[in-house]
Amino acid sequence: DVYGPSIPHMMHAEGRPAASEVTDSEGNRMMRMEPIDAGGVKLMSMGFFIDQGQSVVWRGPMLHKALTQFLKDTDWGELDYLIIDLPPGTGDVALTLAQQVGLAGAVVVCTPQQVALLDAIKAVDMYQKVSVPILGFIENMTGEIFGRGGVQKVAAEMKIPFLGEIPLKACIREYADRGELMQMLQEDNPAREDLRTVCQNVAVQIFRELIRSPAGPVLEIL
C-alpha cells in the first residue's frame, strides 16, 4: 500500500526491510529489499519506511518510482499470489501498475451506496481501457448503515463476477485495530466465513482468467 499505509499495523508487522545481495537466473548480482514476514505472508509497505503518523506527500513521478521499487527491487521469491492494495480512484498509482506489471486481474472493492459505486464504475472503465481483466466486485461494509446489494446489482448489470460481501461487523475492526488479521481467519468469529468465501472466490477467478488468457502474465523470479 502507498497512500495512508495501514498494512504494517493491521498485520502487526514491525521493522524496516533489510537489503541483501541476490543472484538472478543469468548469474548477475544485485541488491534487493527483503519483505517483512508476518505469519508466512510477505509484506512490503510504505509504512515500513516512514514514522507513524507521517503522511506520504508525493507527486506522480515519486509514487511511480516507489511502486516500481516495491515490485522490482524486492526479493519476493516464489509466490502463490502478489496482492497490491491500491488507493481509490483512477490516478497515477493504478496507471503505473497497469503499465509496469503483467496483471492477472483487478478486484474492485466498493461499499454498496450509490456515491461509492460511481467511482467503482470509473475504476472498471480505466482497467478495461488498459487491458487489465476485471476479476470481479467485492461489496465491503455490507449492513444497515451503507445498505446491501448495491455492488451485486452493478456487477450483474456490467456482467462482471460478484465475489462476495464483507459485512460491517465490529469484530473485523477489533481484529484490525489489534493487528490480528491473520488470527481472525483462524479463530471462530462472525466474519471468518464471509472473508474466506471472498478469498476463495478471488482465487477461483484468477485461475479462470489465467486459463482463459492466451498468454498469462510473466513475472521474473529472482
Short mmCIF file of C-alpha atoms in Angstrom, two decimals:
data_model
loop_
_atom_site.label_atom_id
_atom_site.label_comp_id
_atom_site.label_asym_id
_atom_site.label_seq_id
_atom_site.Cartn_x
_atom_site.Cartn_y
_atom_site.Cartn_z
CA ASP A 1 0.00 0.00 0.00
CA VAL A 2 1.17 3.52 -0.82
CA TYR A 3 -1.22 6.23 0.40
CA GLY A 4 -2.09 6.07 4.11
CA PRO A 5 -0.29 2.74 4.59
CA SER A 6 -2.02 0.61 7.22
CA ILE A 7 -0.81 -2.90 6.37
CA PRO A 8 2.03 -2.87 8.97
CA HIS A 9 -0.40 -2.08 11.79
CA MET A 10 -3.16 -4.49 10.76
CA MET A 11 -0.67 -7.33 10.27
CA HIS A 12 1.33 -6.45 13.42
CA ALA A 13 4.50 -6.18 11.30
CA GLU A 14 7.37 -4.02 12.50
CA GLY A 15 10.88 -3.06 11.41
CA ARG A 16 12.43 -1.86 8.20
CA PRO A 17 13.13 -4.15 5.24
CA ALA A 18 16.78 -5.18 5.08
CA ALA A 19 18.80 -5.21 1.88
CA SER A 20 20.59 -8.31 0.64
CA GLU A 21 22.54 -9.39 -2.41
CA VAL A 22 20.84 -11.88 -4.72
CA THR A 23 21.82 -13.58 -7.97
CA ASP A 24 19.38 -13.77 -10.87
CA SER A 25 18.95 -16.63 -13.35
CA GLU A 26 21.76 -15.23 -15.53
CA GLY A 27 24.27 -15.01 -12.68
CA ASN A 28 24.02 -11.25 -12.22
CA ARG A 29 24.34 -9.97 -8.66
CA MET A 30 22.13 -7.17 -7.40
CA MET A 31 20.80 -5.66 -4.19
CA ARG A 32 17.22 -6.43 -3.24
CA MET A 33 14.97 -5.49 -0.32
CA GLU A 34 13.75 -8.33 1.85
CA PRO A 35 10.00 -8.22 2.52
CA ILE A 36 8.79 -8.33 6.11
CA ASP A 37 7.30 -11.72 7.03
CA ALA A 38 4.08 -11.78 9.06
CA GLY A 39 2.80 -15.28 9.72
CA GLY A 40 4.03 -16.58 6.39
CA VAL A 41 2.75 -13.58 4.42
CA LYS A 42 5.43 -11.42 2.78
CA LEU A 43 4.74 -7.70 3.12
CA MET A 44 6.10 -4.53 1.56
CA SER A 45 4.57 -1.21 2.51
CA MET A 46 5.38 2.47 2.55
CA GLY A 47 4.56 2.22 6.25
CA PHE A 48 7.86 0.43 6.86
CA PHE A 49 9.80 3.49 5.68
CA ILE A 50 8.01 6.37 7.41
CA ASP A 51 7.30 7.21 11.04
CA GLN A 52 3.85 6.52 12.46
CA GLY A 53 1.59 9.48 11.78
CA GLN A 54 3.78 10.78 8.94
CA SER A 55 1.94 11.43 5.68
CA VAL A 56 3.07 10.49 2.19
CA VAL A 57 3.00 13.76 0.23
CA TRP A 58 4.38 12.81 -3.16
CA ARG A 59 3.72 13.78 -6.74
CA GLY A 60 3.20 11.30 -9.55
CA PRO A 61 6.86 10.68 -10.53
CA MET A 62 7.87 9.88 -6.93
CA LEU A 63 4.94 7.49 -6.50
CA HIS A 64 5.84 5.86 -9.80
CA LYS A 65 9.41 5.30 -8.61
CA ALA A 66 8.34 3.94 -5.21
CA LEU A 67 5.86 1.46 -6.69
CA THR A 68 8.41 0.30 -9.26
CA GLN A 69 10.97 -0.30 -6.49
CA PHE A 70 8.47 -2.27 -4.42
CA LEU A 71 7.73 -4.51 -7.39
CA LYS A 72 11.14 -4.94 -9.00
CA ASP A 73 13.63 -4.31 -6.18
CA THR A 74 12.07 -6.65 -3.62
CA ASP A 75 13.27 -10.23 -3.27
CA TRP A 76 9.80 -11.77 -3.35
CA GLY A 77 10.95 -15.30 -4.14
CA GLU A 78 8.25 -17.71 -5.29
CA LEU A 79 4.73 -16.52 -4.50
CA ASP A 80 1.27 -18.00 -4.76
CA TYR A 81 -0.23 -14.53 -5.19
CA LEU A 82 1.08 -10.97 -5.23
CA ILE A 83 -1.70 -8.68 -3.99
CA ILE A 84 -1.33 -4.91 -4.28
CA ASP A 85 -3.56 -2.62 -2.22
CA LEU A 86 -4.32 0.45 -4.33
CA PRO A 87 -5.90 3.77 -3.30
CA PRO A 88 -9.40 4.55 -4.59
CA GLY A 89 -9.82 6.15 -7.96
CA THR A 90 -8.01 6.13 -11.28
CA GLY A 91 -4.84 8.08 -10.50
CA ASP A 92 -1.12 7.65 -11.09
CA VAL A 93 -0.62 4.58 -8.91
CA ALA A 94 -3.19 2.46 -10.73
CA LEU A 95 -1.97 3.55 -14.16
CA THR A 96 1.67 2.89 -13.26
CA LEU A 97 0.81 -0.60 -12.07
CA ALA A 98 -1.15 -1.41 -15.21
CA GLN A 99 1.78 -0.31 -17.37
CA GLN A 100 4.59 -1.93 -15.37
CA VAL A 101 3.28 -5.39 -14.46
CA GLY A 102 1.57 -8.25 -16.26
CA LEU A 103 -1.50 -8.37 -14.04
CA ALA A 104 -3.68 -11.44 -13.67
CA GLY A 105 -6.53 -9.05 -12.98
CA ALA A 106 -8.07 -6.37 -10.79
CA VAL A 107 -10.55 -6.80 -7.93
CA VAL A 108 -12.79 -3.78 -7.34
CA VAL A 109 -13.79 -3.36 -3.68
CA CYS A 110 -16.67 -0.99 -3.00
CA THR A 111 -19.26 -0.11 -0.38
CA PRO A 112 -22.88 -0.52 -1.52
CA GLN A 113 -24.06 3.10 -1.61
CA GLN A 114 -24.60 4.85 -4.94
CA VAL A 115 -21.94 7.57 -4.48
CA ALA A 116 -19.20 4.98 -3.95
CA LEU A 117 -20.42 2.88 -6.87
CA LEU A 118 -19.96 5.79 -9.27
CA ASP A 119 -16.21 5.78 -8.59
CA ALA A 120 -16.04 1.99 -8.76
CA ILE A 121 -17.60 2.01 -12.23
CA LYS A 122 -14.95 4.52 -13.35
CA ALA A 123 -12.22 2.25 -11.99
CA VAL A 124 -13.61 -0.65 -14.03
CA ASP A 125 -13.61 1.53 -17.14
CA MET A 126 -9.97 2.54 -16.57
CA TYR A 127 -8.76 -1.05 -16.17
CA GLN A 128 -10.65 -2.12 -19.26
CA LYS A 129 -9.03 0.69 -21.26
CA VAL A 130 -5.55 -0.53 -20.26
CA SER A 131 -6.50 -4.19 -20.94
CA VAL A 132 -6.45 -5.37 -17.31
CA PRO A 133 -9.04 -8.13 -16.73
CA ILE A 134 -11.65 -7.42 -14.06
CA LEU A 135 -11.78 -10.44 -11.78
CA GLY A 136 -14.87 -9.18 -10.02
CA PHE A 137 -16.53 -6.92 -7.46
CA ILE A 138 -16.46 -7.26 -3.67
CA GLU A 139 -19.04 -5.46 -1.55
CA ASN A 140 -17.43 -4.06 1.60
CA MET A 141 -19.12 -2.88 4.82
CA THR A 142 -22.41 -4.55 3.97
CA GLY A 143 -25.12 -3.86 6.56
CA GLU A 144 -27.76 -1.49 7.85
CA ILE A 145 -25.63 1.67 7.62
CA PHE A 146 -24.44 1.53 4.00
CA GLY A 147 -27.05 -0.90 2.69
CA ARG A 148 -26.80 -4.23 0.94
CA GLY A 149 -26.79 -5.47 -2.63
CA GLY A 150 -25.76 -2.32 -4.47
CA VAL A 151 -22.46 -3.78 -5.64
CA GLN A 152 -24.04 -7.08 -6.66
CA LYS A 153 -26.62 -5.22 -8.74
CA VAL A 154 -23.96 -3.20 -10.58
CA ALA A 155 -21.87 -6.34 -11.12
CA ALA A 156 -24.86 -8.05 -12.74
CA GLU A 157 -25.57 -5.02 -14.94
CA MET A 158 -21.93 -4.87 -16.09
CA LYS A 159 -21.73 -8.67 -16.44
CA ILE A 160 -18.80 -8.82 -14.03
CA PRO A 161 -18.48 -11.59 -11.42
CA PHE A 162 -19.65 -10.79 -7.90
CA LEU A 163 -17.11 -12.27 -5.47
CA GLY A 164 -19.00 -11.82 -2.23
CA GLU A 165 -19.58 -9.37 0.58
CA ILE A 166 -17.70 -8.40 3.72
CA PRO A 167 -20.15 -7.42 6.47
CA LEU A 168 -19.84 -4.31 8.61
CA LYS A 169 -19.08 -6.07 11.89
CA ALA A 170 -17.31 -4.81 14.98
CA CYS A 171 -15.10 -7.89 15.22
CA ILE A 172 -13.32 -7.04 11.94
CA ARG A 173 -12.45 -3.59 13.25
CA GLU A 174 -11.32 -5.02 16.57
CA TYR A 175 -9.01 -7.60 14.99
CA ALA A 176 -7.55 -4.97 12.63
CA ASP A 177 -7.00 -2.48 15.46
CA ARG A 178 -5.12 -5.14 17.43
CA GLY A 179 -3.05 -6.14 14.39
CA GLU A 180 -4.53 -9.63 14.39
CA LEU A 181 -5.97 -10.06 10.89
CA MET A 182 -4.29 -13.44 10.47
CA GLN A 183 -5.84 -14.68 13.71
CA MET A 184 -9.26 -13.54 12.51
CA LEU A 185 -9.12 -16.06 9.66
CA GLN A 186 -8.12 -18.84 12.04
CA GLU A 187 -10.34 -18.26 15.06
CA ASP A 188 -14.09 -18.79 15.34
CA ASN A 189 -15.75 -15.40 14.80
CA PRO A 190 -18.79 -14.00 12.94
CA ALA A 191 -16.80 -12.66 9.96
CA ARG A 192 -14.42 -15.54 9.26
CA GLU A 193 -16.57 -17.48 6.80
CA ASP A 194 -17.51 -14.35 4.83
CA LEU A 195 -13.84 -13.46 4.41
CA ARG A 196 -12.85 -17.00 3.50
CA THR A 197 -15.61 -17.16 0.89
CA VAL A 198 -14.41 -13.93 -0.72
CA CYS A 199 -10.79 -15.15 -0.77
CA GLN A 200 -11.79 -18.47 -2.32
CA ASN A 201 -13.88 -16.76 -4.99
CA VAL A 202 -10.98 -14.45 -5.89
CA ALA A 203 -8.63 -17.44 -6.21
CA VAL A 204 -11.11 -19.22 -8.48
CA GLN A 205 -11.47 -16.16 -10.72
CA ILE A 206 -7.68 -15.81 -11.01
CA PHE A 207 -7.45 -19.44 -12.10
CA ARG A 208 -10.23 -19.00 -14.65
CA GLU A 209 -8.65 -15.85 -16.05
CA LEU A 210 -5.24 -17.50 -16.44
CA ILE A 211 -6.83 -20.49 -18.18
CA ARG A 212 -8.82 -18.22 -20.50
CA SER A 213 -5.92 -15.88 -21.26
CA PRO A 214 -3.84 -16.84 -24.33
CA ALA A 215 -0.68 -15.77 -22.50
CA GLY A 216 -0.68 -15.27 -18.75
CA PRO A 217 1.43 -12.62 -17.02
CA VAL A 218 5.14 -13.37 -16.87
CA LEU A 219 6.76 -12.42 -13.56
CA GLU A 220 10.51 -12.62 -13.11
CA ILE A 221 11.51 -14.75 -10.12
CA LEU A 222 14.89 -13.84 -8.65
#
